[in-house]
Tab-separated table of C-alpha atoms in Angstrom:
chain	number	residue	atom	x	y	z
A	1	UNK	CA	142.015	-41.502	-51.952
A	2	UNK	CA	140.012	-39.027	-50.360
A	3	UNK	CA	139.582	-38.665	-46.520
A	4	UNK	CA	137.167	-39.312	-43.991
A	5	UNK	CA	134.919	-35.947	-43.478
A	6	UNK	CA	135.409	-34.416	-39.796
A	7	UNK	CA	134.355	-30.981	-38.817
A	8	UNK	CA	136.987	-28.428	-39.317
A	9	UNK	CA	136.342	-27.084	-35.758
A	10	UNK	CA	134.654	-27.616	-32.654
A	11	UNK	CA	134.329	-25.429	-29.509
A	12	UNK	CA	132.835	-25.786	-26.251
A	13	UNK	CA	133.469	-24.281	-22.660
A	14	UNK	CA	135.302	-26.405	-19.409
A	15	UNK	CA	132.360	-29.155	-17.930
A	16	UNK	CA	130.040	-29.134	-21.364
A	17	UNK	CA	130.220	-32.294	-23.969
A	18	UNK	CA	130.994	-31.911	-27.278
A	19	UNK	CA	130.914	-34.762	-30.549
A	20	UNK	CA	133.019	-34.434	-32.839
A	21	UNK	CA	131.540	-36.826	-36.446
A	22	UNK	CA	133.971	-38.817	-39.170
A	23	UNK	CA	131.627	-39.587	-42.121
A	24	UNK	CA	132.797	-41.847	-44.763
A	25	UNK	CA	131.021	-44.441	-46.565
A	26	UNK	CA	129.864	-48.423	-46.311
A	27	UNK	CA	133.522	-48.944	-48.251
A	28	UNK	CA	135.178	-47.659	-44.849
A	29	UNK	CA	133.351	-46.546	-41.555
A	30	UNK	CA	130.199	-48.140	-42.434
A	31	UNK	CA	132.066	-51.697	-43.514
A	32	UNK	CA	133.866	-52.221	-40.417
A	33	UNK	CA	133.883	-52.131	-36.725
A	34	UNK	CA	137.348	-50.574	-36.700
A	35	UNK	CA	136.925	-46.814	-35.961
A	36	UNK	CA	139.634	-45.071	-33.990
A	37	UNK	CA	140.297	-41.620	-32.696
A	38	UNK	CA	143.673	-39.640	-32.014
A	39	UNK	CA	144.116	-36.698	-29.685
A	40	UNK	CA	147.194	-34.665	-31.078
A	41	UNK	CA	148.437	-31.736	-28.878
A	42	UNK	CA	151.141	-29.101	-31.194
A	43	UNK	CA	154.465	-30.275	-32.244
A	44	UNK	CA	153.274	-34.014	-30.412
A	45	UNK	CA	152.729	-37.025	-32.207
A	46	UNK	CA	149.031	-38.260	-32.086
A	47	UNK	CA	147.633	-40.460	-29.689
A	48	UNK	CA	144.977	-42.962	-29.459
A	49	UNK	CA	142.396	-42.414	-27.409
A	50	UNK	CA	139.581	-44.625	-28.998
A	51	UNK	CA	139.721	-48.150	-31.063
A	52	UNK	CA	137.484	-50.412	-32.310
A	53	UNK	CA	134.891	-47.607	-32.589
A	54	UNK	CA	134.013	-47.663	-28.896
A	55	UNK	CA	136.872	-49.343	-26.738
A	56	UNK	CA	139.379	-46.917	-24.936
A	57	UNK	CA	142.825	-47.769	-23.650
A	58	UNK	CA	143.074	-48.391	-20.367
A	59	UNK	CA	144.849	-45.199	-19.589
A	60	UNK	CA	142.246	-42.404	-21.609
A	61	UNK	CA	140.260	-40.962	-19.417
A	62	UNK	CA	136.233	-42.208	-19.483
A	63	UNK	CA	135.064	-38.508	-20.445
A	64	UNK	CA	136.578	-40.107	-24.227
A	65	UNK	CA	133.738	-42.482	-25.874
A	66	UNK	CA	133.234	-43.297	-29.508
A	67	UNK	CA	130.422	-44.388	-30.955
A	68	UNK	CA	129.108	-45.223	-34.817
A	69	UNK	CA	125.862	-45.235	-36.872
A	70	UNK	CA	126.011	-46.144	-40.046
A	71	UNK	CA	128.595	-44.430	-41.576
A	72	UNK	CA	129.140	-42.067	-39.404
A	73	UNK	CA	131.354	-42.398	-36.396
A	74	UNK	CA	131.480	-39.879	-32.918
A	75	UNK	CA	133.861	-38.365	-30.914
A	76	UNK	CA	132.263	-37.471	-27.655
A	77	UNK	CA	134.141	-35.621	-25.440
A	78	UNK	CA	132.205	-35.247	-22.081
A	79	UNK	CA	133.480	-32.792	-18.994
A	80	UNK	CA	135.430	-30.720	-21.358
A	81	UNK	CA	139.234	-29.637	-19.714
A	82	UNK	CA	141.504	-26.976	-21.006
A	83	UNK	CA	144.106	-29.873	-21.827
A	84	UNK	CA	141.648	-31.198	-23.863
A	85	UNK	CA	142.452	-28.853	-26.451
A	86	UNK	CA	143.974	-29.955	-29.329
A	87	UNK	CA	143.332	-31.587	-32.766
A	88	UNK	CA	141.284	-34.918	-33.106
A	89	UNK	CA	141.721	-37.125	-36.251
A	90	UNK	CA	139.487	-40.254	-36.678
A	91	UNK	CA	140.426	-42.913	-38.603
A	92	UNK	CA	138.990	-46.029	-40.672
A	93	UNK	CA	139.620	-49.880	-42.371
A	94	UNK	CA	139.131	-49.410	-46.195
A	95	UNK	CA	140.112	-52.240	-47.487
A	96	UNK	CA	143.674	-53.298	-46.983
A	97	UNK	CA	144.443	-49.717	-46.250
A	98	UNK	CA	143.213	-47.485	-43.350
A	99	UNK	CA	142.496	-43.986	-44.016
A	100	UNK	CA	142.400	-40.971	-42.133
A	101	UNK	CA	139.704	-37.617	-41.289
A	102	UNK	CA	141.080	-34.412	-42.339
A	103	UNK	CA	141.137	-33.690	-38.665
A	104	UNK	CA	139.309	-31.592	-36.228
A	105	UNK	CA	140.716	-28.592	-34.242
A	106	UNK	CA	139.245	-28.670	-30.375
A	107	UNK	CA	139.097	-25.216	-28.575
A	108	UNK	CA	138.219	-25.099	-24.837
A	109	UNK	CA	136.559	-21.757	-24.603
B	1	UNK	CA	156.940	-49.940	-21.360
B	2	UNK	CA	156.450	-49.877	-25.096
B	3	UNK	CA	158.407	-47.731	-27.250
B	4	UNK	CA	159.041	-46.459	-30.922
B	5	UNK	CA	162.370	-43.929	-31.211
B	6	UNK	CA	162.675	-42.291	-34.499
B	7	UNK	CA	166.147	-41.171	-35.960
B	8	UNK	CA	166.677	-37.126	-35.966
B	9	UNK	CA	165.914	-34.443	-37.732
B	10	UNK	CA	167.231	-34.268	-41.493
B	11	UNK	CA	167.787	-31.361	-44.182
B	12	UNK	CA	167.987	-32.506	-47.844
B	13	UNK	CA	168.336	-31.258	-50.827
B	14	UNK	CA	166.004	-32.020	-53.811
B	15	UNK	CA	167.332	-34.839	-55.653
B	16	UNK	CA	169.351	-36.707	-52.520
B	17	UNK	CA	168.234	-40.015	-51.169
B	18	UNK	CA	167.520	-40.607	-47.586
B	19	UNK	CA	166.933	-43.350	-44.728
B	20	UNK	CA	164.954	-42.917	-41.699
B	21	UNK	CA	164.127	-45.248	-38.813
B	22	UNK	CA	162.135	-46.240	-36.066
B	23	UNK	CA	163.423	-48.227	-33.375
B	24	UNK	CA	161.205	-50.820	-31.116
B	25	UNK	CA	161.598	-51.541	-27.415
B	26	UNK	CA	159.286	-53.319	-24.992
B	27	UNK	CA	157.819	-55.683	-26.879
B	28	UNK	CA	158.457	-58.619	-29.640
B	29	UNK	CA	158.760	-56.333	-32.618
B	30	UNK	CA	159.171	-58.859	-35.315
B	31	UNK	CA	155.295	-59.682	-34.521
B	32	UNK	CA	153.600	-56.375	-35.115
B	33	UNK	CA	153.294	-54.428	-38.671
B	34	UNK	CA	154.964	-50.968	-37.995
B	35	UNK	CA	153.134	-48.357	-40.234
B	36	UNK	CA	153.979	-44.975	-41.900
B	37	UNK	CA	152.524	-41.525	-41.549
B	38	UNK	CA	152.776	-38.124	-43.068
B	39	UNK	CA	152.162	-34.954	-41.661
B	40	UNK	CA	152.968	-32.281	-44.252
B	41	UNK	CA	153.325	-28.335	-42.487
B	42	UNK	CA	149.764	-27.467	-41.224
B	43	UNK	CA	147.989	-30.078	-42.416
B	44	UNK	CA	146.298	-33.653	-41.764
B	45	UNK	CA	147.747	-37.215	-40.980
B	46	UNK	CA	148.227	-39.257	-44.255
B	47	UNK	CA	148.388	-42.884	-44.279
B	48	UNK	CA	151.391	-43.982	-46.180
B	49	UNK	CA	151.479	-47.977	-45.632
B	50	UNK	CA	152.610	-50.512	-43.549
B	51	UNK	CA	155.826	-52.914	-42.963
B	52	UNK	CA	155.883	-56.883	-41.118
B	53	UNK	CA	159.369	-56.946	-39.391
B	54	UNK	CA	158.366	-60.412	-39.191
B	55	UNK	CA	158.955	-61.703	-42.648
B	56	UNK	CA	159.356	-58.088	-44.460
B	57	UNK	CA	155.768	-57.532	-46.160
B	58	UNK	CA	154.891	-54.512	-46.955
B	59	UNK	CA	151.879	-52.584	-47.859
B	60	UNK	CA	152.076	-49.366	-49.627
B	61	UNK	CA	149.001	-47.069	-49.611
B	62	UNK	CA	148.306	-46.120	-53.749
B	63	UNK	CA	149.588	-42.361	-53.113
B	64	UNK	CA	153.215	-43.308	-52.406
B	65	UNK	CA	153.250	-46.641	-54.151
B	66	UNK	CA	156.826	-45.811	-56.272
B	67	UNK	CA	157.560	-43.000	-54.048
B	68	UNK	CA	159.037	-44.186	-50.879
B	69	UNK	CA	160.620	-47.581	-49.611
B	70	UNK	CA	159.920	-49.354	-46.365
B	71	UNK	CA	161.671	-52.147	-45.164
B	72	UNK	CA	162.290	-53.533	-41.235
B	73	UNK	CA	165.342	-55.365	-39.864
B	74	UNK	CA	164.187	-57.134	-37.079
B	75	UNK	CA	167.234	-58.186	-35.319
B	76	UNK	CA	167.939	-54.990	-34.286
B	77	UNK	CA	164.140	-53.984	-33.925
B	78	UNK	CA	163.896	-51.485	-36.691
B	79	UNK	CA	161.844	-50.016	-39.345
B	80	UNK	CA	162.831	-47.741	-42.384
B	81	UNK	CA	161.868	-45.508	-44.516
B	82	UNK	CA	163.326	-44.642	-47.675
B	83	UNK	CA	163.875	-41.949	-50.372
B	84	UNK	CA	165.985	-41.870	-53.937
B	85	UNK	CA	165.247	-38.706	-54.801
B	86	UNK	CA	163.280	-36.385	-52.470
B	87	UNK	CA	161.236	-33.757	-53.951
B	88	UNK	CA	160.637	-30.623	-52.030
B	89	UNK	CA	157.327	-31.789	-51.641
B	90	UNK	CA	158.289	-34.663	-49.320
B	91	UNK	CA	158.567	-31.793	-46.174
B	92	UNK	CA	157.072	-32.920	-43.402
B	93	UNK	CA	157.020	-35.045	-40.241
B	94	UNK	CA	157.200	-38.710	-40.829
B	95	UNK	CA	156.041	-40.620	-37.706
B	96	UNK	CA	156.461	-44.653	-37.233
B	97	UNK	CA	153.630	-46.212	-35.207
B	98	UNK	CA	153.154	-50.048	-34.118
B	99	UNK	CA	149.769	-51.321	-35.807
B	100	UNK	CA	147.368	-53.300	-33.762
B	101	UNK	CA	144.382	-55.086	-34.014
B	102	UNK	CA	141.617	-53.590	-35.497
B	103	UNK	CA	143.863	-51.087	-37.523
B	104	UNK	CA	144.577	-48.488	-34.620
B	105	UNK	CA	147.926	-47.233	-33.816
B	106	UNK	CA	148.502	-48.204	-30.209
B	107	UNK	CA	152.183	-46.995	-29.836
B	108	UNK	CA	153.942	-43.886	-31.935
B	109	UNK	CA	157.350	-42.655	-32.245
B	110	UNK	CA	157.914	-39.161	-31.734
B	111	UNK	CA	158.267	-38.057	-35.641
B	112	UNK	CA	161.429	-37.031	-37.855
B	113	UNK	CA	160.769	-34.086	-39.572
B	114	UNK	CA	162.345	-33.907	-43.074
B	115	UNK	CA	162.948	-30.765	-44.788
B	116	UNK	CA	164.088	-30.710	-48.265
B	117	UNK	CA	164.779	-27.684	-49.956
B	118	UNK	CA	167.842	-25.936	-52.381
């Protein structure tokens, strides 16, 4: 099954915003209202920073916010921080399965 | 404070069989699905399936349907993750996570990488 499509890279300097987009179709993102986004920092397991397309945990910072049009969901990542830095994978509902984005590699200039 | 611990680090040769597992704490594990992932050297999160400690129903994902064998014990709070006969192709870092609503993966154990080579 093939994977959502994210952005290879993304780059932006410390304060600026940056989105980072998961496309996938009406089978997956577009279908559902269950969208989330993982932060994973080398050698560290992944962790969620968005669900339910827009809702964060109540300990991710509020510079994280999701967001989803069509089938298309965002990543925006506002104030950017050096520990920001790191890879972002989005994932979907497809069915009875959930799939993920191929992933997206952060750099804080 | 929620928490999934994941058994060490293994090296296998191509052919053995192998069991990992992930180990619950802080919460009633029998009533969340634990899931599977993959993360093969350098590369992307793979969704593999999911297990119900509660009454031991799985769901495998079609790439590793055949492949790979979960199954959850939940007196003693744990999930596993089986092999037969691991190919070399089966390196990588196998992470547990607990499955919530909405199909997010609230809670993660820290990974077990498995290396199989001659």
């Amino acid at each position: 099954q093939s994977a959502l499509t994210q952005p290879a890279s993304v780059s932006g300097s410390p304060g600026e915003s940056i989105t980072i987009s998961c496309t996938g179709t009406s089978n997956d993102v577009g279908g559902y209202e269950y969208v989330s986004w993982y932060q994973q920092h080398p050698g560290k397991a992944p962790k969620l920073m968005i669900h339910d397309v827009k809702s964060r945990p109540s300990e991710i910072s509020s510079r994280f916010s999701g967001s989803k049009s069509g089938n298309t969901a965002s990543l925006m990542i506002s104030d950017l921080q050096a520990e920001d830095e790191a890879d972002y994978y989005c994932s979907s509902k497809r069915g009875r399965d959930v799939v993920f984005g191929g992933g997206t590699k952060l750099t804080v200039l | 404070e929620v928490q999934l611990v994941q058994s060490g680090a293994e090296v296998k040769k191509p052919g053995e069989s192998l069991k990992i597992s992930c180990q619950g704490s802080g919460y009633i594990f029998s009533t969340y699905w634990i899931a599977w992932v993959r993360q093969m050297p350098g590369k992307g999160l793979e969704w593999m399936g999911i297990v119900h400690p509660g009454d031991s129903e799985i769901r495998y994902t079609t790439s590793f349907e055949g492949r790979v064998t979960f199954s959850a014990d939940k007196s003693i709070s744990t999930a596993y993750l089986q092999w037969s006969s691991l190919k070399a192709s089966d390196t990588a870092v196998y992470y547990c996570a607990r499955f919530s609503r909405g199909s997010s993966l609230d809670y993660w154990g820290q990974g077990t990488l498995v290396t199989v080579s001659s």
